[in-house]
PDB file of C-alpha atoms and ligand atoms in Angstrom:
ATOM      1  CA  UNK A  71     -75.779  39.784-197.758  1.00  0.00           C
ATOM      2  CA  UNK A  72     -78.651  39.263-199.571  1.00  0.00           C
ATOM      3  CA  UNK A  73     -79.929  41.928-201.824  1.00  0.00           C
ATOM      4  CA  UNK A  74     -82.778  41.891-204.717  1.00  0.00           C
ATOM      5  CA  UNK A  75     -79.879  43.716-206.650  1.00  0.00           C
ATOM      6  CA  UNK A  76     -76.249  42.312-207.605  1.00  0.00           C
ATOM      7  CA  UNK A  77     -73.923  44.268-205.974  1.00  0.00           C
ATOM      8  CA  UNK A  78     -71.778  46.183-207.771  1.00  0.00           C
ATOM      9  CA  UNK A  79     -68.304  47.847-207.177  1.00  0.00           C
ATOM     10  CA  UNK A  80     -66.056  50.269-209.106  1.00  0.00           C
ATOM     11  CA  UNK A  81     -62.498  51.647-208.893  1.00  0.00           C
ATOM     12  CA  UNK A  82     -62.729  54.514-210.484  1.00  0.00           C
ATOM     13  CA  UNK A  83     -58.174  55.236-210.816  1.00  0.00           C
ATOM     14  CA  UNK A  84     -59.058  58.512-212.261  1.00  0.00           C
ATOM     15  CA  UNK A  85     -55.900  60.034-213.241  1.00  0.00           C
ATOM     16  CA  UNK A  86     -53.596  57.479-211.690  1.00  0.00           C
ATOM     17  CA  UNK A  87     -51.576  54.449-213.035  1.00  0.00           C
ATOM     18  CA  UNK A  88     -49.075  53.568-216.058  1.00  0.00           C
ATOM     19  CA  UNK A  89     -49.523  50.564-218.409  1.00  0.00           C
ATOM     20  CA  UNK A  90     -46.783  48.964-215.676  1.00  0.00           C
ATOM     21  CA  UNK A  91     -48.578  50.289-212.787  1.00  0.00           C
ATOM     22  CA  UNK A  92     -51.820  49.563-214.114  1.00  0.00           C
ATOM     23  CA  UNK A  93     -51.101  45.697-214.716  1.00  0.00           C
ATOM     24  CA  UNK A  94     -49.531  45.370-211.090  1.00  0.00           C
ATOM     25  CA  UNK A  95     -52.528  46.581-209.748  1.00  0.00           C
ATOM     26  CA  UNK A  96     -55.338  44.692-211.550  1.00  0.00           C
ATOM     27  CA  UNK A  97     -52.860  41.718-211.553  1.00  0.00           C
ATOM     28  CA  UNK A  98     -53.085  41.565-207.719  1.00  0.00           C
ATOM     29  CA  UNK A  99     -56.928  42.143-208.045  1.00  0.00           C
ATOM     30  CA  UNK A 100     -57.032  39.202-210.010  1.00  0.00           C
ATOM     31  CA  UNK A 101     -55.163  36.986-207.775  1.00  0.00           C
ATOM     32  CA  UNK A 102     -57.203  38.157-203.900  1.00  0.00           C
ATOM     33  CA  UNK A 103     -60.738  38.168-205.725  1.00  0.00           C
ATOM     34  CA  UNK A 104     -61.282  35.160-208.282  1.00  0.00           C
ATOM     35  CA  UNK A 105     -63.609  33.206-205.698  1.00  0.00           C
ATOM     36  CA  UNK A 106     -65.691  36.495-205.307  1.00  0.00           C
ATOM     37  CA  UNK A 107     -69.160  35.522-207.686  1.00  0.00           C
ATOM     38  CA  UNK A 108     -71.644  37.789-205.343  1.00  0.00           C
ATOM     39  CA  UNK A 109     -70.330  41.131-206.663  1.00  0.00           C
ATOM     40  CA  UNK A 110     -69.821  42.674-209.754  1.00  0.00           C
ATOM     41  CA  UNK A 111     -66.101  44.313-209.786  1.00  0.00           C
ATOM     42  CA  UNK A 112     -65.344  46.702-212.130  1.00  0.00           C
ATOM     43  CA  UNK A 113     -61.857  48.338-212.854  1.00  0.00           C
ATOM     44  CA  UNK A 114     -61.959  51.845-214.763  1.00  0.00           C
ATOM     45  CA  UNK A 115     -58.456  52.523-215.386  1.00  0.00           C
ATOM     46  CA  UNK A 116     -57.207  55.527-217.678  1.00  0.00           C
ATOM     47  CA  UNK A 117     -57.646  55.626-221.409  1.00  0.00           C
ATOM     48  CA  UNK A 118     -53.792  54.626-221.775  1.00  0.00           C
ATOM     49  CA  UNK A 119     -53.951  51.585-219.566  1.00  0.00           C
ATOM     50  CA  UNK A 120     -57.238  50.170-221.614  1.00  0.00           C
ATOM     51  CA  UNK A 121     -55.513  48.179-223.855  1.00  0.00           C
ATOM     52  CA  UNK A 122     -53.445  45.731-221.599  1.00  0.00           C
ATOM     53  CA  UNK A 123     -55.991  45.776-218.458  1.00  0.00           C
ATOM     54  CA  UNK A 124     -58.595  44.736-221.762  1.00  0.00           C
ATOM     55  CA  UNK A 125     -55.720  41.668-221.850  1.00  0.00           C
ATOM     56  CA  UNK A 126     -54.734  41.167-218.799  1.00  0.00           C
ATOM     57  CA  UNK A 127     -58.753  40.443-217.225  1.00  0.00           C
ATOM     58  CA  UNK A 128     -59.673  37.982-219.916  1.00  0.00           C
ATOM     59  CA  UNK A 129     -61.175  34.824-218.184  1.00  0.00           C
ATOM     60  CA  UNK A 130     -61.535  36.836-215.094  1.00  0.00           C
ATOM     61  CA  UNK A 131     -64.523  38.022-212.912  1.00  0.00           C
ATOM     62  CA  UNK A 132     -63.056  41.594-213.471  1.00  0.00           C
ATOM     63  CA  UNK A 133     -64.838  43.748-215.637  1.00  0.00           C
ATOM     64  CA  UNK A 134     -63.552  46.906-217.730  1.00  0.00           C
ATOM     65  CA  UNK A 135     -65.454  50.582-217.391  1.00  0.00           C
ATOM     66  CA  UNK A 136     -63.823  53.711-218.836  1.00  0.00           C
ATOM     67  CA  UNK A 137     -64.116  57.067-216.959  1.00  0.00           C
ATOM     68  CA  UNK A 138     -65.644  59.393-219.607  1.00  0.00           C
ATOM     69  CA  UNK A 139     -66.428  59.202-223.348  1.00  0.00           C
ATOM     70  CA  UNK A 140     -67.793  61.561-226.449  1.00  0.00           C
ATOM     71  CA  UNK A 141     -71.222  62.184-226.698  1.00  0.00           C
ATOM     72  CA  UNK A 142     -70.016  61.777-230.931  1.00  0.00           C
ATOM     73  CA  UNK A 143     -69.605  58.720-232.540  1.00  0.00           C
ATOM     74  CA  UNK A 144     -66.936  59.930-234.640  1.00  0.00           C
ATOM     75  CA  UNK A 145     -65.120  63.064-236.434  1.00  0.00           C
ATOM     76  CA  UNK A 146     -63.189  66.231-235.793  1.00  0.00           C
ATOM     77  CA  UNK A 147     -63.221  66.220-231.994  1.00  0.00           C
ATOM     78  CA  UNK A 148     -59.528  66.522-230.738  1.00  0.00           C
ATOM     79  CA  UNK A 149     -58.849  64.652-227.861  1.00  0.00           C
ATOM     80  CA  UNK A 150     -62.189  62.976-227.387  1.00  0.00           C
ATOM     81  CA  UNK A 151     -63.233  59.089-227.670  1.00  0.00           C
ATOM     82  CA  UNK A 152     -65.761  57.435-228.413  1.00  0.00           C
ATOM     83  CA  UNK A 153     -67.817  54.883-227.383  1.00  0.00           C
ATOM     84  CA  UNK A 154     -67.330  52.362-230.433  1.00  0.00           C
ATOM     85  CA  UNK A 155     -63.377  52.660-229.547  1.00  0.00           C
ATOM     86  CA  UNK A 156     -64.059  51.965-225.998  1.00  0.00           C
ATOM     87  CA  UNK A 157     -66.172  49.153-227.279  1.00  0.00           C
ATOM     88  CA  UNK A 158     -62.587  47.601-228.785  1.00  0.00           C
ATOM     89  CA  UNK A 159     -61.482  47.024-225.661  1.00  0.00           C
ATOM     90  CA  UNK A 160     -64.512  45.018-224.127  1.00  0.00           C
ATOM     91  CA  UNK A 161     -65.283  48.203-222.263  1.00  0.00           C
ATOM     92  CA  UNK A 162     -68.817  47.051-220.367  1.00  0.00           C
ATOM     93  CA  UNK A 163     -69.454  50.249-218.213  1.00  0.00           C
ATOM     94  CA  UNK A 164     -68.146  54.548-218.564  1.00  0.00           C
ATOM     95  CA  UNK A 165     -68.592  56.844-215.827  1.00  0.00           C
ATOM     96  CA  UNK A 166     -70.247  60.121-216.652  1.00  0.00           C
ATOM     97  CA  UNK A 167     -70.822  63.045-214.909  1.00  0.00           C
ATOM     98  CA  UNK A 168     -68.237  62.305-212.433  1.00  0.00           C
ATOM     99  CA  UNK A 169     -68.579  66.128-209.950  1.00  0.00           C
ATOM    100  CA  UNK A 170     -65.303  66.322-210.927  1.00  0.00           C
ATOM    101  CA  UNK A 171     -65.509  66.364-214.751  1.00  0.00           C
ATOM    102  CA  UNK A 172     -68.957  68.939-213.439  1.00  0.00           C
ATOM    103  CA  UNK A 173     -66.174  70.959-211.755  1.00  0.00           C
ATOM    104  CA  UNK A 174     -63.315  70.908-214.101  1.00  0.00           C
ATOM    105  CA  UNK A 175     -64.913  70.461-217.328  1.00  0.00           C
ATOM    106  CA  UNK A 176     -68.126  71.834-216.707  1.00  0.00           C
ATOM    107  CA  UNK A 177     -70.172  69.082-217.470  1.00  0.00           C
ATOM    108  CA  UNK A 178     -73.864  70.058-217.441  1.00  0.00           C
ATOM    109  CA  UNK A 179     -76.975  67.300-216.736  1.00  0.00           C
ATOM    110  CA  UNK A 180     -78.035  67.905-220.536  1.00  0.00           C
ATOM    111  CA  UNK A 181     -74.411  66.982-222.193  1.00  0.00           C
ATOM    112  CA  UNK A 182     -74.249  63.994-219.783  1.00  0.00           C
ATOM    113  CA  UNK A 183     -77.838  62.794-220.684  1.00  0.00           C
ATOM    114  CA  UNK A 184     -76.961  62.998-224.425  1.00  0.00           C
ATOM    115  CA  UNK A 185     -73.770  60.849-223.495  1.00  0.00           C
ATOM    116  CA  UNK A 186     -75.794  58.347-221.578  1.00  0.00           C
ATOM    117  CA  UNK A 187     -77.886  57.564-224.734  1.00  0.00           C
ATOM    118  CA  UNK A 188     -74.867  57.427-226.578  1.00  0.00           C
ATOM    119  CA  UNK A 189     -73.486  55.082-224.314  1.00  0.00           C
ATOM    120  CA  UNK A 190     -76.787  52.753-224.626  1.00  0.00           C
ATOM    121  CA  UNK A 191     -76.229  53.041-228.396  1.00  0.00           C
ATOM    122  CA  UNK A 192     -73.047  51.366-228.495  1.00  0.00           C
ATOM    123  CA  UNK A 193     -74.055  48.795-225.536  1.00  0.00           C
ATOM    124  CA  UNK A 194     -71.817  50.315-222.687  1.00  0.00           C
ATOM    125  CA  UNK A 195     -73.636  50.331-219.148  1.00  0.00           C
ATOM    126  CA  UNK A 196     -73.338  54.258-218.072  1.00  0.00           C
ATOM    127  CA  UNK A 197     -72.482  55.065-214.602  1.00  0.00           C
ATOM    128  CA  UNK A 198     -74.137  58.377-214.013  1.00  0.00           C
ATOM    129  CA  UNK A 199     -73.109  60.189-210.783  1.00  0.00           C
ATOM    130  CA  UNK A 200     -74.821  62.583-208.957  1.00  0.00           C
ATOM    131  CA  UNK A 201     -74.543  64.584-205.644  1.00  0.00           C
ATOM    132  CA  UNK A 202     -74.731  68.118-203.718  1.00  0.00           C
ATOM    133  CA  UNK A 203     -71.784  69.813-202.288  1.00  0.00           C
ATOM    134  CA  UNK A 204     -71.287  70.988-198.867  1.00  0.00           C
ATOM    135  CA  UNK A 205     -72.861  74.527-199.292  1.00  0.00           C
ATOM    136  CA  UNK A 206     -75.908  72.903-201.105  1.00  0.00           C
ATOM    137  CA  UNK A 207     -76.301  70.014-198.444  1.00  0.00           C
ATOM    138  CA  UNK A 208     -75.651  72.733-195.647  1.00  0.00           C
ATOM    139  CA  UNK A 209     -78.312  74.944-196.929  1.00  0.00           C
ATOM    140  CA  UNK A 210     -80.763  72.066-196.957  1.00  0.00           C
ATOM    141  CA  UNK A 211     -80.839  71.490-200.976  1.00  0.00           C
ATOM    142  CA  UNK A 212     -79.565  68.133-201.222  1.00  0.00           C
ATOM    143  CA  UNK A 213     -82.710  66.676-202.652  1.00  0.00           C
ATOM    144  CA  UNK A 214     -83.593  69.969-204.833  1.00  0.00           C
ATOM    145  CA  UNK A 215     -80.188  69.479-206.259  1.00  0.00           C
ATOM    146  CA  UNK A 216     -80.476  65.345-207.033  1.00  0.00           C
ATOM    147  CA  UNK A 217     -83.755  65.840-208.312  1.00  0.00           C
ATOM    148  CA  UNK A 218     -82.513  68.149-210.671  1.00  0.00           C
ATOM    149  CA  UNK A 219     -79.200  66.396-211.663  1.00  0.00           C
ATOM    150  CA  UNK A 220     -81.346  62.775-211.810  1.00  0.00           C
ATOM    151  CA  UNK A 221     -84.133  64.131-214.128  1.00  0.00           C
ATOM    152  CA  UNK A 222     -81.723  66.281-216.321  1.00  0.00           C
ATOM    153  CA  UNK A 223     -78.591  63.462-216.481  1.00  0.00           C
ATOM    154  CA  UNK A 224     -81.262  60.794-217.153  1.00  0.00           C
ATOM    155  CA  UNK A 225     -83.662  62.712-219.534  1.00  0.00           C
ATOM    156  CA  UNK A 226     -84.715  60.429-222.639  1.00  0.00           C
ATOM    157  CA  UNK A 227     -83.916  56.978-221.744  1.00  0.00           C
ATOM    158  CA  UNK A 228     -86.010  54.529-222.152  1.00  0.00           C
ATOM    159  CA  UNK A 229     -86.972  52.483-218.996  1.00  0.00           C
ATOM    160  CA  UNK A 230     -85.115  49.300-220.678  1.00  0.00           C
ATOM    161  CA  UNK A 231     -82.563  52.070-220.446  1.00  0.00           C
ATOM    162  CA  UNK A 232     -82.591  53.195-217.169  1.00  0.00           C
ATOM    163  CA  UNK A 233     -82.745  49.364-215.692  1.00  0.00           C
ATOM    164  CA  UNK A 234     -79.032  49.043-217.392  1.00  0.00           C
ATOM    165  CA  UNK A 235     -77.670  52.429-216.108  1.00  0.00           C
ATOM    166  CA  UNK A 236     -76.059  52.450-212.648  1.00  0.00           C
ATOM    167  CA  UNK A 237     -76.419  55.922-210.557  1.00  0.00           C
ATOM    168  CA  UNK A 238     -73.671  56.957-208.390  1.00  0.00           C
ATOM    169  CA  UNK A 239     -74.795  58.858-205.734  1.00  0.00           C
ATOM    170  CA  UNK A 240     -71.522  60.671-204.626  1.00  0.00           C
ATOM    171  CA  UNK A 241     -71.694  63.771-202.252  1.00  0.00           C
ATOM    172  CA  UNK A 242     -68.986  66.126-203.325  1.00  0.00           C
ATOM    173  CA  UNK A 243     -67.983  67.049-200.051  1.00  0.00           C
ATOM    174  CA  UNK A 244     -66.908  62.846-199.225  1.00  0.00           C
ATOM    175  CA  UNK A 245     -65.374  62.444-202.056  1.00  0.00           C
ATOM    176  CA  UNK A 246     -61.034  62.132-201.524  1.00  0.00           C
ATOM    177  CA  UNK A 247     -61.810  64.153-198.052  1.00  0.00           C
ATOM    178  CA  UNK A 248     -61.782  61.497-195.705  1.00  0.00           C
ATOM    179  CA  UNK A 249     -65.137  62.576-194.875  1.00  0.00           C
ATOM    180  CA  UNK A 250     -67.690  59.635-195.308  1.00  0.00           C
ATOM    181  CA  UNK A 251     -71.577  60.225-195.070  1.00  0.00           C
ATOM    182  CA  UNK A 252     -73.123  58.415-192.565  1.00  0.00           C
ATOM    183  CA  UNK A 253     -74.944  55.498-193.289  1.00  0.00           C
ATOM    184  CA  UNK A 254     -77.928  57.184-192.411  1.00  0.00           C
ATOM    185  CA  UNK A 255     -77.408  59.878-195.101  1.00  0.00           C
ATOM    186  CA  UNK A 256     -76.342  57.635-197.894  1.00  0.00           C
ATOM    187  CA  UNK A 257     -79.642  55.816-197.664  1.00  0.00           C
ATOM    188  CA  UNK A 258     -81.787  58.511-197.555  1.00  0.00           C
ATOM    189  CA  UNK A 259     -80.089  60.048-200.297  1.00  0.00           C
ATOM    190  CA  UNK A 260     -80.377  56.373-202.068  1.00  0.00           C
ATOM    191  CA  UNK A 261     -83.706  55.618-201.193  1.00  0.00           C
ATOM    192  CA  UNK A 262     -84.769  59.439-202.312  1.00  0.00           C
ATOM    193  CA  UNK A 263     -83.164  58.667-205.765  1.00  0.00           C
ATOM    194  CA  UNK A 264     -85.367  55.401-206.149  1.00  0.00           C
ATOM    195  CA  UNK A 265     -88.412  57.657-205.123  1.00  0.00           C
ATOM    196  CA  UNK A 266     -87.873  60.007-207.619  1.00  0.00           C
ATOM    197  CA  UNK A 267     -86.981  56.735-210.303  1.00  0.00           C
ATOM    198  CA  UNK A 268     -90.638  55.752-209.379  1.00  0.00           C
ATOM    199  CA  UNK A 269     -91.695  58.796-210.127  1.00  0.00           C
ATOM    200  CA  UNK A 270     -90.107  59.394-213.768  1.00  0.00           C
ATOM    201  CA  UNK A 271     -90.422  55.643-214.618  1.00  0.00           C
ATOM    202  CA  UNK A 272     -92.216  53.067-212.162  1.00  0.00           C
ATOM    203  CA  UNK A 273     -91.754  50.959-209.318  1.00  0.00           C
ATOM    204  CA  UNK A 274     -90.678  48.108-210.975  1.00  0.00           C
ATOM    205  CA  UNK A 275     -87.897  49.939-212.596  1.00  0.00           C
ATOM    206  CA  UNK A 276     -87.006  51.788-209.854  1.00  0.00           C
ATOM    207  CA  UNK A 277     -86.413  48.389-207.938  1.00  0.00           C
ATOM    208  CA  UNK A 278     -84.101  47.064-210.348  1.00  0.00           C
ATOM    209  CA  UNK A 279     -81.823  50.612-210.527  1.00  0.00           C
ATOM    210  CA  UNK A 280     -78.567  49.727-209.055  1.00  0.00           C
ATOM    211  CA  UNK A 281     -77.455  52.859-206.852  1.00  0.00           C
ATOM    212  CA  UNK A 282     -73.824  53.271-205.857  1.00  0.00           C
ATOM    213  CA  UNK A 283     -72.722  55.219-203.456  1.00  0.00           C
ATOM    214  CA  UNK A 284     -69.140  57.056-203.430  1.00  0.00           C
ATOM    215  CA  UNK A 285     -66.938  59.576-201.306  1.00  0.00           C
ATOM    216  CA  UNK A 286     -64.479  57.978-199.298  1.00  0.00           C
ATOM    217  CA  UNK A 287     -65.522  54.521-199.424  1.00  0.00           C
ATOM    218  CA  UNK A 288     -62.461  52.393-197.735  1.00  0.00           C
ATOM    219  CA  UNK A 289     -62.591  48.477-196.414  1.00  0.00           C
ATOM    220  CA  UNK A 290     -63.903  49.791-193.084  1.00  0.00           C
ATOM    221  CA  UNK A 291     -66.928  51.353-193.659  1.00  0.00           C
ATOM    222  CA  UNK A 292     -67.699  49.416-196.889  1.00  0.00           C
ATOM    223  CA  UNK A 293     -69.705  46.724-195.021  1.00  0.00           C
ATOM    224  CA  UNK A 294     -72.253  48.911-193.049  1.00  0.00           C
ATOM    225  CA  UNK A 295     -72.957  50.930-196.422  1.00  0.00           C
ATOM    226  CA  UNK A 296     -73.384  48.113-198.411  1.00  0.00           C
ATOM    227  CA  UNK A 297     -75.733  46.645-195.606  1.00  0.00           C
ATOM    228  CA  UNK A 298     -78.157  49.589-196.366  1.00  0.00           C
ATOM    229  CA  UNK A 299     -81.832  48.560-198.125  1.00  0.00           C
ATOM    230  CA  UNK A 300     -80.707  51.342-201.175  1.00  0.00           C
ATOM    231  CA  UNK A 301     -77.167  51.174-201.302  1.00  0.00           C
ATOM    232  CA  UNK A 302     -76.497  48.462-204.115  1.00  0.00           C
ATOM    233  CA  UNK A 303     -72.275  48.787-204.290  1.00  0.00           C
ATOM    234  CA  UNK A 304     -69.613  52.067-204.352  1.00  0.00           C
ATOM    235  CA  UNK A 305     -67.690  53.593-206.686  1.00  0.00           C
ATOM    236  CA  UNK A 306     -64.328  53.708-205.452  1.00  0.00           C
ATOM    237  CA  UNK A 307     -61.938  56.244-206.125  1.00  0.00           C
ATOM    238  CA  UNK A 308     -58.524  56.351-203.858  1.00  0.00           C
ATOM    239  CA  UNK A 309     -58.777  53.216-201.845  1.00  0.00           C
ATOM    240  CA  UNK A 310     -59.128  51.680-205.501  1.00  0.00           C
ATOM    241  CA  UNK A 311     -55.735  52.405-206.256  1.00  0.00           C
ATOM    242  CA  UNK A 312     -54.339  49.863-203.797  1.00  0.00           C
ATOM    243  CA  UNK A 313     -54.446  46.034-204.040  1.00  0.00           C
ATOM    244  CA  UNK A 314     -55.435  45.443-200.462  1.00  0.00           C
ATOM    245  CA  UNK A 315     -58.006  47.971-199.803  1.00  0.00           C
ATOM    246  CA  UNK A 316     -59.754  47.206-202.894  1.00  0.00           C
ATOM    247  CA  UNK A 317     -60.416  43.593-202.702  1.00  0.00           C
ATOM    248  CA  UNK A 318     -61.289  44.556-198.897  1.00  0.00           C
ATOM    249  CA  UNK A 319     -63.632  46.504-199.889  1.00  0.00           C
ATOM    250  CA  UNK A 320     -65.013  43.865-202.016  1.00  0.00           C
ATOM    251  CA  UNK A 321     -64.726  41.243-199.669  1.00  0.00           C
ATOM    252  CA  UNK A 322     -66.040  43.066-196.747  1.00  0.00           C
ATOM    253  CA  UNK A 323     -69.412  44.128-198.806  1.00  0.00           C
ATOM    254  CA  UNK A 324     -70.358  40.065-199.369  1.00  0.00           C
TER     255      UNK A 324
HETATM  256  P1  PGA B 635     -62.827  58.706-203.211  1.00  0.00           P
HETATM  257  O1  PGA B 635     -63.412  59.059-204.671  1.00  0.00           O
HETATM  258  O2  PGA B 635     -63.178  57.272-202.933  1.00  0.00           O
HETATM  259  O3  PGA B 635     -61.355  58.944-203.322  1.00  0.00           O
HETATM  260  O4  PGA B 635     -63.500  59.625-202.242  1.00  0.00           O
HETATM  261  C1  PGA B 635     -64.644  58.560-205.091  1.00  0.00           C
HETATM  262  C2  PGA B 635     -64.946  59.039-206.496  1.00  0.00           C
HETATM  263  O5  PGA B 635     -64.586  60.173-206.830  1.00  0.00           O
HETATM  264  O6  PGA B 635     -65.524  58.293-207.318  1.00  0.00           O
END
């Protein structure tokens, strides 16, 4: 496939996986998808796994993202990390903004944007994910509800920024249901994203956004999203957790 963009695709094992579990996993990865130089593959295992994935993808064409970090560099925040100790692991990308971290830990657009730069501070790529829910998408908001999400999640980078942030474009209602949007709607939904990127930035940085798109992504639908014009890789969430349908995924998008 040949794309202006590299593609680029991330497990995202949310709360899944042991240190044991964890090295099986991206142990396997290793092994099916060395040859693989078209895509960038990212793992984002849990905190507690960072360590020894960190080890165990050395020399490899496997590259480390964490799911979430502090919007503080340091002090009395119990519980939270930061970027600079992600940063000791040769963490390259962090989720943020993930609908479920919107859900469960109310995570609003402003406390994700002020992550994002915080993120660029410390030289970690953010993966910013976006998307409408059922009710919003059923009531014909979908793009009222990016828009606002983009703008707000995005607000003060810098266009040398933006080109090294990665948008996931995940509609809550695919995500873990089984439920994939259609090809059709994942590029409109992409393509309206780089509209609006025009928009707040310009067309040349807008071209060079990777956009992801996530919600049920498994190894047999990966190929005809990834053959969309706007659709530049997927974040991955349960087929991620599994050897086979991982690298599947991988190889089937090349
Ligand atoms: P899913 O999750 O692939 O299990 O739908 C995707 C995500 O939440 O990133």
């Amino acid at each position: 496939m040949d794309k202006e963009r590299k593609l680029i695709i991330a497990g995202n094992w949310k709360m899944n996986k042991t240190v044991a579990e964890a090295l099986d996993l991206v142990n396997g990865l290793k092994r099916e998808l060395s040859n693989v130089k078209e895509v960038d593959i990212v793992v984002c295992p849990p905190f507690t796994a960072l360590s020894e994935v960190s080890k165990a993808i050395l020399d490899s064409n496997i590259r480390l993202g964490a799911q979430n970090m502090s919007e503080h560099n340091v002090g009395a925040f119990t519980g939270e990390i930061a970027a600079v100790m992600l940063k000791e692991f040769s963490v390259r990308y962090v989720i943020l903004g993930h609908s479920e971290r919107r859900q469960y830990q109310k995570e609003s657009d402003d406390l994700i944007a002020r992550k994002a730069l915080a993120a660029h501070a410390a030289s970690l790529k953010p993966i910013i994910c976006v998307g409408e829910t059922l009710q919003e998408r059923e009531a014909g908001l979908t793009e009222k509800v990016l828009e606002t999400q983009v703008r707000g999640s995005l607000a003060g980078l810098s266009r040398d920024q933006m080109v090294e942030t990665i948008i996931a474009y995940e509609p809550v209602w695919a995500i873990g249901t089984g439920k994939t949007a259609t090809t059709e709607q994942a590029q409109q939904a992409h393509a309206f994203i780089r509209s609006l990127l025009a928009r707040l930035y310009d067309e040349a940085t807008a071209r060079k956004v990777r956009i992801q798109y996530g919600g049920s992504v498994k190894p047999s639908n990966a190929r005809e999203l990834m053959s969309q014009p706007d659709v530049d890789g997927a974040l991955v969430g349960g087929a991620s957790l599994e050897v086979r349908s991982f690298s599947d995924i991988v190889k089937n998008s090349i």
